[in-house]
Short mmCIF file of C-alpha atoms in Angstrom, two decimals:
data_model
loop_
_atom_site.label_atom_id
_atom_site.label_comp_id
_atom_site.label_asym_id
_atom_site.label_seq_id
_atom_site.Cartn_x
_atom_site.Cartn_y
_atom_site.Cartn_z
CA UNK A 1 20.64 -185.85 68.54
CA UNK A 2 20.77 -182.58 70.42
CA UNK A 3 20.57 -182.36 73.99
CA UNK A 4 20.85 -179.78 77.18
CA UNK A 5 21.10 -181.32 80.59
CA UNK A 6 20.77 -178.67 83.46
CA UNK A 7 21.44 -178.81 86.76
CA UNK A 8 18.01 -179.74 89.30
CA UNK A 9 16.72 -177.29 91.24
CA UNK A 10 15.75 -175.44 93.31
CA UNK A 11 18.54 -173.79 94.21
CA UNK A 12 18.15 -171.88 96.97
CA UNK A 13 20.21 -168.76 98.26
CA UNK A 14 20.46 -166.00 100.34
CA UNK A 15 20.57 -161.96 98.73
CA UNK A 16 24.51 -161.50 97.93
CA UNK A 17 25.55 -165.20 97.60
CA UNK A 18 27.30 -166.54 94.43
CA UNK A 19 25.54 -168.71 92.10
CA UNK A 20 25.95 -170.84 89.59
CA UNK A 21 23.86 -173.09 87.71
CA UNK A 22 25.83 -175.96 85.49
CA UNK A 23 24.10 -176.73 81.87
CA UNK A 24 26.43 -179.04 79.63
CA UNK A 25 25.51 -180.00 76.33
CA UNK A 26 25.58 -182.62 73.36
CA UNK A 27 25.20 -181.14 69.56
CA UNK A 28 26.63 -182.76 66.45
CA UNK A 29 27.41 -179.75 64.99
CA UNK A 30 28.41 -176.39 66.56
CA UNK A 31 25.58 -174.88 67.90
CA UNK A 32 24.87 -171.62 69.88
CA UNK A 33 24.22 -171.41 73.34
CA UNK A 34 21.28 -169.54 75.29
CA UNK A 35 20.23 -169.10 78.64
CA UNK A 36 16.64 -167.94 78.87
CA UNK A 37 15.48 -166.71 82.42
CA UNK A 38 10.97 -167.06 83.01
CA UNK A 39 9.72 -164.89 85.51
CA UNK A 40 6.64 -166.22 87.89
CA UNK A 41 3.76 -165.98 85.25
CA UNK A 42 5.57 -164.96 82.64
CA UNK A 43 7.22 -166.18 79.18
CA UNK A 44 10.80 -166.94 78.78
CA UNK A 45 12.96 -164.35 78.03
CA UNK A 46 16.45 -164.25 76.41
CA UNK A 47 19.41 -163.88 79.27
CA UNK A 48 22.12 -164.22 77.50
CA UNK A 49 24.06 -166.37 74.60
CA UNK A 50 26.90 -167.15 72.90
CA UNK A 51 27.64 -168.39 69.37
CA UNK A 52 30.80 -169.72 69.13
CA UNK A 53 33.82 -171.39 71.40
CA UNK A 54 35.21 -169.09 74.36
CA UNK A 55 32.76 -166.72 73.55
CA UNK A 56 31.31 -165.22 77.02
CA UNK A 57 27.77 -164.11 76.45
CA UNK A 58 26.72 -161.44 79.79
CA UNK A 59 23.96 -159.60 80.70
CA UNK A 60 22.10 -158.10 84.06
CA UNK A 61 25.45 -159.49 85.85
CA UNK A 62 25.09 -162.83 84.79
CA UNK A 63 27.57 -164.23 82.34
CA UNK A 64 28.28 -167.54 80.76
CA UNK A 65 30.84 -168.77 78.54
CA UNK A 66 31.12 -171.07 75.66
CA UNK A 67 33.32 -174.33 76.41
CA UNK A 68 33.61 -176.54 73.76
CA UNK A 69 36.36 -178.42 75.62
CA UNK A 70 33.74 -179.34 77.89
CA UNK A 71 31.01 -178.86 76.57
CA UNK A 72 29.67 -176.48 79.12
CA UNK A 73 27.46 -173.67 79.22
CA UNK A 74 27.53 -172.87 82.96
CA UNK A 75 25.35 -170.06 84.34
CA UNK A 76 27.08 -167.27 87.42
CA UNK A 77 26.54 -164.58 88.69
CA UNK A 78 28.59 -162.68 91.49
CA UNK A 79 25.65 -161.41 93.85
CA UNK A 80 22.21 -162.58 93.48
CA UNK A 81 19.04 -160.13 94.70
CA UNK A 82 15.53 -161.32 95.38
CA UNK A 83 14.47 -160.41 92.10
CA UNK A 84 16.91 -162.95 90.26
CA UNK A 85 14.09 -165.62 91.34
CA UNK A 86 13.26 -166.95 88.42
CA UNK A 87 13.29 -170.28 86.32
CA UNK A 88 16.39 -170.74 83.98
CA UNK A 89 16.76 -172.38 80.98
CA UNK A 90 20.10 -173.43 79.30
CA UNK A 91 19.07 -173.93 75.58
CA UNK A 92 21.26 -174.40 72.07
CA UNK A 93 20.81 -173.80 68.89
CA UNK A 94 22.26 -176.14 66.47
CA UNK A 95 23.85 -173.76 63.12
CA UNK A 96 26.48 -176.28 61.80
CA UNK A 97 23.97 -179.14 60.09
CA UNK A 98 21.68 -176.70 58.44
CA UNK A 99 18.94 -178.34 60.18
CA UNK A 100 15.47 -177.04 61.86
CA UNK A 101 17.12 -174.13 64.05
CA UNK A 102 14.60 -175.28 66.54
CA UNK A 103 15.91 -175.03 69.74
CA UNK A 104 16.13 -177.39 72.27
CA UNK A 105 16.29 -176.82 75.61
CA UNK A 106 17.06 -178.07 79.35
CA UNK A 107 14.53 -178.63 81.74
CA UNK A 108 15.22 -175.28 83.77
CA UNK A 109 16.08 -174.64 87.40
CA UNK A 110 14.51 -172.95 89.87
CA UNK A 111 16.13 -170.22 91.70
CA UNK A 112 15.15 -168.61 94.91
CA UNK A 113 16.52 -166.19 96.57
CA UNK A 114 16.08 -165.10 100.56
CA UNK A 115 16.05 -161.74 101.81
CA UNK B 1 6.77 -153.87 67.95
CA UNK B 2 4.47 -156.51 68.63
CA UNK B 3 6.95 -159.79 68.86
CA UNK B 4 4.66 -163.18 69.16
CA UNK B 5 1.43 -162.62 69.96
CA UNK B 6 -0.54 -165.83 71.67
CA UNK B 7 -4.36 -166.18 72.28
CA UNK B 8 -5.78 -166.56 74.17
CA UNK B 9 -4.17 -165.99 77.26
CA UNK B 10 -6.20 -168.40 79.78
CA UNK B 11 -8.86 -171.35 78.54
CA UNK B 12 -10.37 -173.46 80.60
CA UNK B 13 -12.15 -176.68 78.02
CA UNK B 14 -14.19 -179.48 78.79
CA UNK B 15 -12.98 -183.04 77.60
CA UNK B 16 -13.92 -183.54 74.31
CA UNK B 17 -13.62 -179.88 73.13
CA UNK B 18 -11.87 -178.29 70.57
CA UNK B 19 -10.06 -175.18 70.63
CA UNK B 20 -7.26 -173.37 68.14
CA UNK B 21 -4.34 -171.39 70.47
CA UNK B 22 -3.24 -168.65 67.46
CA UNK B 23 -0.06 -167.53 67.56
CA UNK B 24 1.34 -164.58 65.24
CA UNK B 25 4.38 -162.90 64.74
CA UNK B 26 5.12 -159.82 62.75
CA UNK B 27 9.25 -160.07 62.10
CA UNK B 28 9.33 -161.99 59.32
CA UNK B 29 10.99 -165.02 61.15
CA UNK B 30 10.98 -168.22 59.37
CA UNK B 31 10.81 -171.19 61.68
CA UNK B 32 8.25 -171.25 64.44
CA UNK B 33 7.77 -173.74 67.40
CA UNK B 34 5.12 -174.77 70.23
CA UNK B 35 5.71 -175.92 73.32
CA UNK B 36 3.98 -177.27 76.20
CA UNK B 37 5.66 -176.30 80.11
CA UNK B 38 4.67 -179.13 82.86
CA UNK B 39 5.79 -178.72 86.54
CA UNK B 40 9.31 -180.48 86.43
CA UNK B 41 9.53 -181.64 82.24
CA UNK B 42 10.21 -178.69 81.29
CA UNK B 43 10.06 -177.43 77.70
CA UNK B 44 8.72 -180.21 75.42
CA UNK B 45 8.22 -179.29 71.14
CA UNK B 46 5.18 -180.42 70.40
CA UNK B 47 5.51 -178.99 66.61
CA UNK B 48 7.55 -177.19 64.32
CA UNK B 49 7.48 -175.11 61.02
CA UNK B 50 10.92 -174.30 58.81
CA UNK B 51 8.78 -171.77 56.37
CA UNK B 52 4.92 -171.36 55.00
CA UNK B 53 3.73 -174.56 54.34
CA UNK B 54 6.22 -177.15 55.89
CA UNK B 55 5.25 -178.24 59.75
CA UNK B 56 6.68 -181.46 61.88
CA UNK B 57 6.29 -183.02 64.44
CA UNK B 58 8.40 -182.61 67.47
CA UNK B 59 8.57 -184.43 71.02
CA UNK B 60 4.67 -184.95 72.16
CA UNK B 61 2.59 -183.95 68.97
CA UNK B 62 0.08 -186.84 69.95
CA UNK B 63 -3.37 -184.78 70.05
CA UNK B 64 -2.39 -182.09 68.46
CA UNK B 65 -2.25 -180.15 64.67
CA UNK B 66 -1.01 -177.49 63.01
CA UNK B 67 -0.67 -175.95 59.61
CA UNK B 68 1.54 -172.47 58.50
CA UNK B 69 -0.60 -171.26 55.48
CA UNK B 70 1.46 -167.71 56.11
CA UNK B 71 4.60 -166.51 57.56
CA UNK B 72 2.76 -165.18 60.33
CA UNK B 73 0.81 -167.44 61.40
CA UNK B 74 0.96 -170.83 63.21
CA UNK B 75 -2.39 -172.26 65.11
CA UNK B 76 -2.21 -175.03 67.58
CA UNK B 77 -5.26 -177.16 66.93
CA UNK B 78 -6.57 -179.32 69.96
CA UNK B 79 -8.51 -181.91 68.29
CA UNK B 80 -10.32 -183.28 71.36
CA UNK B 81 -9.08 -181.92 74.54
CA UNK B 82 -8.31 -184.03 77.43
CA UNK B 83 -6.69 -183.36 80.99
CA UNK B 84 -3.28 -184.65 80.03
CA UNK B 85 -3.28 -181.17 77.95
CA UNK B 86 -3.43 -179.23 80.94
CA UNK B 87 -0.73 -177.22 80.43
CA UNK B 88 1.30 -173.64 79.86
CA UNK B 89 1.64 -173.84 76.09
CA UNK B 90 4.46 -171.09 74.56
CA UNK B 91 4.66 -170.09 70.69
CA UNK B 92 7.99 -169.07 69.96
CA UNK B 93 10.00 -168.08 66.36
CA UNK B 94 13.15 -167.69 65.12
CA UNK B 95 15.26 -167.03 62.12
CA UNK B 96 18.16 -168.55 60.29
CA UNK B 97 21.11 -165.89 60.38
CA UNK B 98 24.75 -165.44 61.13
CA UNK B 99 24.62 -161.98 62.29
CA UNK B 100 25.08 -161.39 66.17
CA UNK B 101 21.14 -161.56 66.64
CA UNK B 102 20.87 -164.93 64.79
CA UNK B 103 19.01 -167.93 65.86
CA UNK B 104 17.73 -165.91 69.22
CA UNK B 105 14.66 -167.79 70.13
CA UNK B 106 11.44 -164.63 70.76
CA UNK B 107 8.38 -166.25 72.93
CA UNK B 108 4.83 -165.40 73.01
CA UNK B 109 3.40 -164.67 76.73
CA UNK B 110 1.88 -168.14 77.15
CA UNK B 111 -1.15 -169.49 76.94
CA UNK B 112 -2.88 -171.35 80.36
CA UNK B 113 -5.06 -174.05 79.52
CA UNK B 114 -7.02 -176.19 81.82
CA UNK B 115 -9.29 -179.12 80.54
CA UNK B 116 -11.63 -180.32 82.94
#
């Protein structure tokens, strides 16, 4: 079966640092990849994706790309603020097997960011 | 543009109760989801709908039903709450497309449910 494995958290960092957060993957068929972000209090909204190989899916200076060679997903982003803290969630999306198109999802990782 | 729509927004049962968490969503998207958010698990499926009328079960649907009479619509029954269910509980829908926007996963606001 499908299945996201993310990196734990918290991951903790100070305003300006680099970060990355690793997801990697297992899918039988060739799914798309997410990354959903979930503000304190909030619902999970979509980051980013990418639906197929070397793809790089970006957004709000956060970028990802699609390695099938490794079956990667990893999360970056050059210079994190205070208001990146968030919960994110690597997720895919499974289009080959014509089956559910219910996602499934990693179990997220906290990120907090210092002043 | 309403998106998924979840009520109610906070619930606090007694064990034993019974409560429906209603979830809507106005874009016409075929497959529709819950899920339940506990500190450090997560994002568990607890059910699942492909269309109107077809539902299954996904990784905890113990205590739990649902039914999709409409496109719209897909209640989350709690037959007989109990403080295991304490929990954030998402709705969240999709649909089946190749297009650049296809198979993006839209979520409701949450619901917060405490059973005491």
């Amino acid at each position: 079966g499908n299945s996201v494995t993310q990196m734990e958290g918290p991951v903790t960092l100070s305003e300006e640092a680099f970060l990355t957060i690793n997801c990697t993957y297992t899918a039988t068929g060739y799914p798309s990849l997410f990354w959903y972000v979930q503000y304190p209090g909030e619902g999970l909204q979509l980051l980013l994706k990418a639906t197929k190989a070397d793809d790089k899916g970006s957004n709000k200076g956060f970028e990802a790309t699609y390695r099938k060679e490794t079956t990667s997903f990893h999360l970056e982003k050059g210079s994190v603020q205070v208001s990146d803290s968030a919960v994110y969630f690597c997720a895919l999306s499974d289009l080959k097997t014509g089956g559910s198109y219910i996602p499934t999802f990693g179990r997220g990782t906290s990120l907090i960011v210092h002043p | 543009n309403a998106g998924v729509t979840q009520t109610p927004k906070f619930q606090v049962l007694k064990t034993g109760q019974s409560m429906t968490l209603q979830c809507a969503q106005d874009m016409n998207h075929e497959y529709m989801s819950w899920y339940r958010q506990d500190p450090g698990m997560g994002l568990r499926l607890i059910h699942y709908s492909v269309g109107a009328g077809i539902t299954d079960q996904g990784e905890v649907p113990n205590g739990y039903n649902v039914s999709r009479s409409t496109t719209e619509d897909f209640p989350l029954r709690l037959l007989s709450a109990a403080p295991s269910q304490t929990s954030v509980y998402f709705c969240a829908s999709s649909y089946r497309s190749t297009g650049p926007s296809g198979n993006t996963i839209y979520f409701g606001e949450g619901s917060w449910l405490t059973v005491v």
